[in-house]
PDB file of C-alpha atoms in Angstrom:
ATOM      1  CA  MET A   1       0.000   0.000   0.000  1.00 82.00           C
ATOM      2  CA  ASN A   2       1.157   3.508  -0.840  1.00 89.00           C
ATOM      3  CA  ALA A   3       3.268   4.934   2.033  1.00 93.00           C
ATOM      4  CA  GLU A   4       2.236   8.518   1.194  1.00 95.00           C
ATOM      5  CA  TYR A   5      -1.433   7.528   1.499  1.00 96.00           C
ATOM      6  CA  LEU A   6      -0.889   5.874   4.875  1.00 96.00           C
ATOM      7  CA  LYS A   7       1.015   8.914   6.134  1.00 96.00           C
ATOM      8  CA  GLU A   8      -1.786  11.255   5.028  1.00 96.00           C
ATOM      9  CA  LEU A   9      -4.402   8.975   6.571  1.00 97.00           C
ATOM     10  CA  LYS A  10      -2.629   9.145   9.928  1.00 96.00           C
ATOM     11  CA  GLN A  11      -2.995  12.935   9.766  1.00 96.00           C
ATOM     12  CA  GLY A  12      -6.746  12.470   9.375  1.00 96.00           C
ATOM     13  CA  TYR A  13      -9.380  12.894   6.715  1.00 97.00           C
ATOM     14  CA  LEU A  14     -10.238  16.487   7.573  1.00 97.00           C
ATOM     15  CA  ASP A  15      -8.586  19.757   6.644  1.00 96.00           C
ATOM     16  CA  GLU A  16      -8.135  22.720   9.006  1.00 96.00           C
ATOM     17  CA  ASN A  17     -11.785  23.722   8.413  1.00 96.00           C
ATOM     18  CA  GLY A  18     -13.135  20.313   9.408  1.00 96.00           C
ATOM     19  CA  VAL A  19     -13.961  19.355   5.807  1.00 97.00           C
ATOM     20  CA  THR A  20     -12.951  16.123   4.089  1.00 98.00           C
ATOM     21  CA  ARG A  21      -9.702  16.707   2.213  1.00 97.00           C
ATOM     22  CA  LEU A  22     -10.148  16.445  -1.547  1.00 97.00           C
ATOM     23  CA  ASP A  23      -7.158  14.108  -1.854  1.00 97.00           C
ATOM     24  CA  PHE A  24      -9.326  11.477  -0.130  1.00 98.00           C
ATOM     25  CA  ILE A  25     -12.032  11.922  -2.777  1.00 97.00           C
ATOM     26  CA  LEU A  26      -9.936  12.354  -5.922  1.00 96.00           C
ATOM     27  CA  LYS A  27      -6.238  11.538  -5.685  1.00 97.00           C
ATOM     28  CA  TYR A  28      -5.982   8.525  -3.394  1.00 97.00           C
ATOM     29  CA  PRO A  29      -9.146   6.716  -4.541  1.00 97.00           C
ATOM     30  CA  GLN A  30      -7.878   6.743  -8.148  1.00 96.00           C
ATOM     31  CA  GLN A  31      -4.533   5.323  -7.067  1.00 96.00           C
ATOM     32  CA  LEU A  32      -6.121   2.744  -4.775  1.00 96.00           C
ATOM     33  CA  ALA A  33      -8.653   1.635  -7.385  1.00 95.00           C
ATOM     34  CA  ASN A  34      -5.909   1.151  -9.945  1.00 94.00           C
ATOM     35  CA  ASP A  35      -3.799  -0.857  -7.492  1.00 94.00           C
ATOM     36  CA  LEU A  36      -6.736  -2.955  -6.271  1.00 94.00           C
ATOM     37  CA  GLY A  37      -8.103  -3.542  -9.757  1.00 91.00           C
ATOM     38  CA  THR A  38      -4.799  -4.988 -10.929  1.00 92.00           C
ATOM     39  CA  ALA A  39      -3.793  -6.806  -7.731  1.00 93.00           C
ATOM     40  CA  THR A  40      -3.653 -10.564  -7.323  1.00 93.00           C
ATOM     41  CA  PRO A  41      -6.243 -11.706  -6.547  1.00 94.00           C
ATOM     42  CA  LYS A  42      -8.159  -8.929  -8.239  1.00 90.00           C
ATOM     43  CA  LEU A  43     -10.693  -7.096  -6.156  1.00 93.00           C
ATOM     44  CA  SER A  44     -14.082  -7.229  -7.797  1.00 93.00           C
ATOM     45  CA  THR A  45     -16.450  -4.290  -7.737  1.00 94.00           C
ATOM     46  CA  LYS A  46     -18.970  -6.562  -6.028  1.00 95.00           C
ATOM     47  CA  GLN A  47     -16.540  -7.371  -3.207  1.00 96.00           C
ATOM     48  CA  ALA A  48     -15.691  -3.715  -2.662  1.00 97.00           C
ATOM     49  CA  ARG A  49     -19.371  -2.704  -2.741  1.00 97.00           C
ATOM     50  CA  SER A  50     -20.238  -5.430  -0.242  1.00 97.00           C
ATOM     51  CA  PHE A  51     -17.766  -3.986   2.258  1.00 98.00           C
ATOM     52  CA  PHE A  52     -18.848  -0.442   1.419  1.00 98.00           C
ATOM     53  CA  ASP A  53     -22.496  -1.318   2.046  1.00 98.00           C
ATOM     54  CA  ALA A  54     -21.623  -2.809   5.433  1.00 97.00           C
ATOM     55  CA  PHE A  55     -19.665   0.308   6.429  1.00 97.00           C
ATOM     56  CA  ASN A  56     -22.424   2.575   5.148  1.00 97.00           C
ATOM     57  CA  LYS A  57     -24.991   0.676   7.242  1.00 98.00           C
ATOM     58  CA  ILE A  58     -22.864   1.367  10.321  1.00 97.00           C
ATOM     59  CA  TYR A  59     -22.577   5.033   9.360  1.00 98.00           C
ATOM     60  CA  LEU A  60     -26.338   5.361   8.893  1.00 97.00           C
ATOM     61  CA  SER A  61     -26.893   3.774  12.325  1.00 97.00           C
ATOM     62  CA  VAL A  62     -24.578   6.344  13.898  1.00 97.00           C
ATOM     63  CA  ILE A  63     -26.107   9.391  12.237  1.00 96.00           C
ATOM     64  CA  GLY A  64     -29.590   8.017  12.909  1.00 97.00           C
ATOM     65  CA  LYS A  65     -28.598   7.824  16.584  1.00 96.00           C
ATOM     66  CA  LYS A  66     -29.407   4.110  16.762  1.00 96.00           C
ATOM     67  CA  VAL A  67     -25.899   3.417  18.056  1.00 97.00           C
ATOM     68  CA  THR A  68     -23.116   5.496  19.539  1.00 96.00           C
ATOM     69  CA  LEU A  69     -19.774   5.909  17.822  1.00 97.00           C
ATOM     70  CA  ALA A  70     -18.232   3.719  20.541  1.00 96.00           C
ATOM     71  CA  GLU A  71     -20.697   0.939  19.686  1.00 97.00           C
ATOM     72  CA  ALA A  72     -20.072   1.464  15.975  1.00 97.00           C
ATOM     73  CA  LYS A  73     -16.321   1.034  16.498  1.00 97.00           C
ATOM     74  CA  VAL A  74     -17.010  -2.561  17.562  1.00 97.00           C
ATOM     75  CA  ASP A  75     -18.872  -3.141  14.295  1.00 97.00           C
ATOM     76  CA  LEU A  76     -16.055  -1.456  12.356  1.00 97.00           C
ATOM     77  CA  ALA A  77     -13.541  -3.746  14.042  1.00 97.00           C
ATOM     78  CA  MET A  78     -15.666  -6.748  13.040  1.00 97.00           C
ATOM     79  CA  LEU A  79     -15.500  -5.643   9.405  1.00 97.00           C
ATOM     80  CA  SER A  80     -11.746  -5.388   9.755  1.00 97.00           C
ATOM     81  CA  SER A  81     -11.689  -8.984  10.998  1.00 97.00           C
ATOM     82  CA  LYS A  82     -13.957  -9.987   8.083  1.00 98.00           C
ATOM     83  CA  ALA A  83     -11.443  -8.456   5.671  1.00 98.00           C
ATOM     84  CA  ASN A  84      -8.681 -10.419   7.390  1.00 98.00           C
ATOM     85  CA  ASP A  85     -10.680 -13.628   6.983  1.00 98.00           C
ATOM     86  CA  LYS A  86     -11.330 -12.949   3.277  1.00 97.00           C
ATOM     87  CA  PHE A  87      -7.624 -12.208   2.770  1.00 98.00           C
ATOM     88  CA  ASN A  88      -6.572 -15.419   4.523  1.00 97.00           C
ATOM     89  CA  LYS A  89      -8.920 -17.360   2.225  1.00 97.00           C
ATOM     90  CA  GLY A  90      -7.283 -15.732  -0.815  1.00 97.00           C
ATOM     91  CA  ALA A  91     -10.471 -13.905  -1.801  1.00 97.00           C
ATOM     92  CA  ILE A  92      -9.192 -10.318  -1.595  1.00 97.00           C
ATOM     93  CA  PRO A  93      -5.790  -8.677  -2.129  1.00 97.00           C
ATOM     94  CA  LYS A  94      -3.595  -7.706   0.813  1.00 97.00           C
ATOM     95  CA  ASP A  95      -3.826  -4.028  -0.147  1.00 96.00           C
ATOM     96  CA  PHE A  96      -7.606  -4.112   0.307  1.00 97.00           C
ATOM     97  CA  LYS A  97      -7.258  -5.732   3.734  1.00 97.00           C
ATOM     98  CA  ASP A  98      -4.679  -3.073   4.615  1.00 97.00           C
ATOM     99  CA  PHE A  99      -7.008  -0.348   3.277  1.00 98.00           C
ATOM    100  CA  ILE A 100      -9.822  -1.571   5.524  1.00 98.00           C
ATOM    101  CA  ASP A 101      -7.545  -1.914   8.573  1.00 98.00           C
ATOM    102  CA  ALA A 102      -5.945   1.525   8.139  1.00 98.00           C
ATOM    103  CA  ASN A 103      -9.258   3.286   7.631  1.00 98.00           C
ATOM    104  CA  VAL A 104     -10.982   1.544  10.537  1.00 98.00           C
ATOM    105  CA  ALA A 105      -8.086   2.695  12.741  1.00 97.00           C
ATOM    106  CA  ALA A 106      -8.385   6.260  11.368  1.00 97.00           C
ATOM    107  CA  VAL A 107     -12.045   6.660  12.368  1.00 97.00           C
ATOM    108  CA  GLN A 108     -12.071   8.562  15.654  1.00 96.00           C
ATOM    109  CA  THR A 109     -15.090  10.849  15.295  1.00 96.00           C
ATOM    110  CA  GLU A 110     -18.440  10.899  13.494  1.00 96.00           C
ATOM    111  CA  LYS A 111     -16.920  13.325  10.964  1.00 97.00           C
ATOM    112  CA  ASP A 112     -14.119  10.814  10.352  1.00 97.00           C
ATOM    113  CA  LEU A 113     -16.705   8.121   9.751  1.00 97.00           C
ATOM    114  CA  LYS A 114     -18.543  10.315   7.258  1.00 98.00           C
ATOM    115  CA  SER A 115     -15.264  11.151   5.500  1.00 98.00           C
ATOM    116  CA  PHE A 116     -14.319   7.492   5.356  1.00 98.00           C
ATOM    117  CA  ILE A 117     -17.674   6.645   3.758  1.00 98.00           C
ATOM    118  CA  LEU A 118     -17.129   9.345   1.118  1.00 98.00           C
ATOM    119  CA  HIS A 119     -13.564   8.144   0.581  1.00 98.00           C
ATOM    120  CA  PHE A 120     -14.589   4.497   0.270  1.00 98.00           C
ATOM    121  CA  GLU A 121     -17.452   5.332  -2.111  1.00 97.00           C
ATOM    122  CA  SER A 122     -14.992   7.202  -4.297  1.00 97.00           C
ATOM    123  CA  VAL A 123     -12.666   4.180  -4.324  1.00 97.00           C
ATOM    124  CA  CYS A 124     -15.594   1.973  -5.400  1.00 96.00           C
ATOM    125  CA  ASN A 125     -16.524   4.399  -8.164  1.00 95.00           C
ATOM    126  CA  TYR A 126     -12.976   4.553  -9.502  1.00 95.00           C
ATOM    127  CA  LEU A 127     -12.665   0.768  -9.189  1.00 94.00           C
ATOM    128  CA  LYS A 128     -15.692   0.456 -11.455  1.00 83.00           C
ATOM    129  CA  ASP A 129     -13.972   2.760 -13.966  1.00 73.00           C
ATOM    130  CA  THR A 130     -10.829   0.624 -13.772  1.00 67.00           C
ATOM    131  CA  LYS A 131     -12.859  -2.511 -14.556  1.00 58.00           C
ATOM    132  CA  VAL A 132     -14.571  -0.815 -17.523  1.00 54.00           C
ATOM    133  CA  GLN A 133     -11.197   0.220 -18.940  1.00 55.00           C
ATOM    134  CA  GLN A 134      -9.797  -3.288 -18.505  1.00 56.00           C
ATOM    135  CA  ASN A 135     -12.812  -4.852 -20.216  1.00 56.00           C
ATOM    136  CA  SER A 136     -12.754  -2.459 -23.157  1.00 55.00           C
ATOM    137  CA  GLY A 137      -9.072  -2.553 -24.008  1.00 53.00           C
ATOM    138  CA  ASN A 138      -8.275   0.534 -21.888  1.00 47.00           C
ATOM    139  CA  SER A 139     -10.147   2.814 -24.264  1.00 43.00           C
ATOM    140  CA  GLY A 140     -12.460   4.090 -21.546  1.00 43.00           C
ATOM    141  CA  ASN A 141     -15.461   3.440 -23.809  1.00 44.00           C
ATOM    142  CA  ARG A 142     -17.911   0.909 -22.391  1.00 41.00           C
ATOM    143  CA  ASN A 143     -19.022  -0.213 -25.854  1.00 44.00           C
ATOM    144  CA  SER A 144     -15.570  -0.500 -27.372  1.00 41.00           C
ATOM    145  CA  GLY A 145     -15.052  -3.822 -29.082  1.00 43.00           C
ATOM    146  CA  ASN A 146     -18.372  -5.186 -27.906  1.00 46.00           C
ATOM    147  CA  ASN A 147     -19.138  -8.279 -29.945  1.00 47.00           C
ATOM    148  CA  THR A 148     -21.481  -9.830 -27.426  1.00 44.00           C
ATOM    149  CA  GLY A 149     -24.139 -10.578 -30.033  1.00 47.00           C
ATOM    150  CA  ASN A 150     -21.640 -12.407 -32.220  1.00 47.00           C
ATOM    151  CA  LYS A 151     -20.361 -14.414 -29.246  1.00 46.00           C
ATOM    152  CA  ILE A 152     -23.877 -15.468 -28.279  1.00 46.00           C
ATOM    153  CA  ASN A 153     -24.632 -16.634 -31.809  1.00 47.00           C
ATOM    154  CA  GLN A 154     -21.312 -18.429 -31.978  1.00 48.00           C
ATOM    155  CA  ASN A 155     -22.027 -20.185 -28.673  1.00 48.00           C
ATOM    156  CA  ARG A 156     -25.482 -21.201 -29.903  1.00 45.00           C
ATOM    157  CA  ASN A 157     -24.041 -22.666 -33.072  1.00 47.00           C
ATOM    158  CA  ASN A 158     -21.414 -24.597 -31.124  1.00 46.00           C
ATOM    159  CA  SER A 159     -23.731 -25.788 -28.377  1.00 45.00           C
ATOM    160  CA  LYS A 160     -25.065 -29.310 -28.674  1.00 44.00           C
ATOM    161  CA  PHE A 161     -27.898 -28.193 -26.403  1.00 42.00           C
ATOM    162  CA  TYR A 162     -29.112 -25.356 -28.613  1.00 40.00           C
ATOM    163  CA  ASP A 163     -32.495 -26.087 -30.109  1.00 43.00           C
ATOM    164  CA  SER A 164     -32.444 -24.931 -33.718  1.00 41.00           C
ATOM    165  CA  ARG A 165     -36.256 -24.744 -33.750  1.00 41.00           C
ATOM    166  CA  ARG A 166     -36.083 -21.619 -31.592  1.00 40.00           C
ATOM    167  CA  ARG A 167     -34.354 -19.545 -34.245  1.00 39.00           C
TER     168      ARG A 167
END
């Protein structure tokens, strides 16, 4: 994981005005998404979104006053242990486990939690962009080289199970 990112994270998500620093919305999420999207094993968008949804649920419980931040920290720690379990099973890359661990440790206030949610959502969004670029030959165009229709027809023609009466 990027040492500069970890150093900045230790300084906190917020600037001197108590606002989430833009580097945690633009700069670092792009870098992280690129690293995670090309890591071994690759992090899928679905995996990242699953963790994001779990963190967001915790955040919504805190701002809805259903739980205190102290109670939420227990749930955050559980998600960190879940990431460790997924890593040990070879399901996620080490950098993603480290990302989860470092960010869980960085959450000290409700504003930190909100900033982390924004940061993590940005990572997920850039990860999706990374996957689109990989699937389209890095052109950035979702429809680039899309021969899905031809592949389906080819599979039908090659399939011994395809019923030609349905054509």
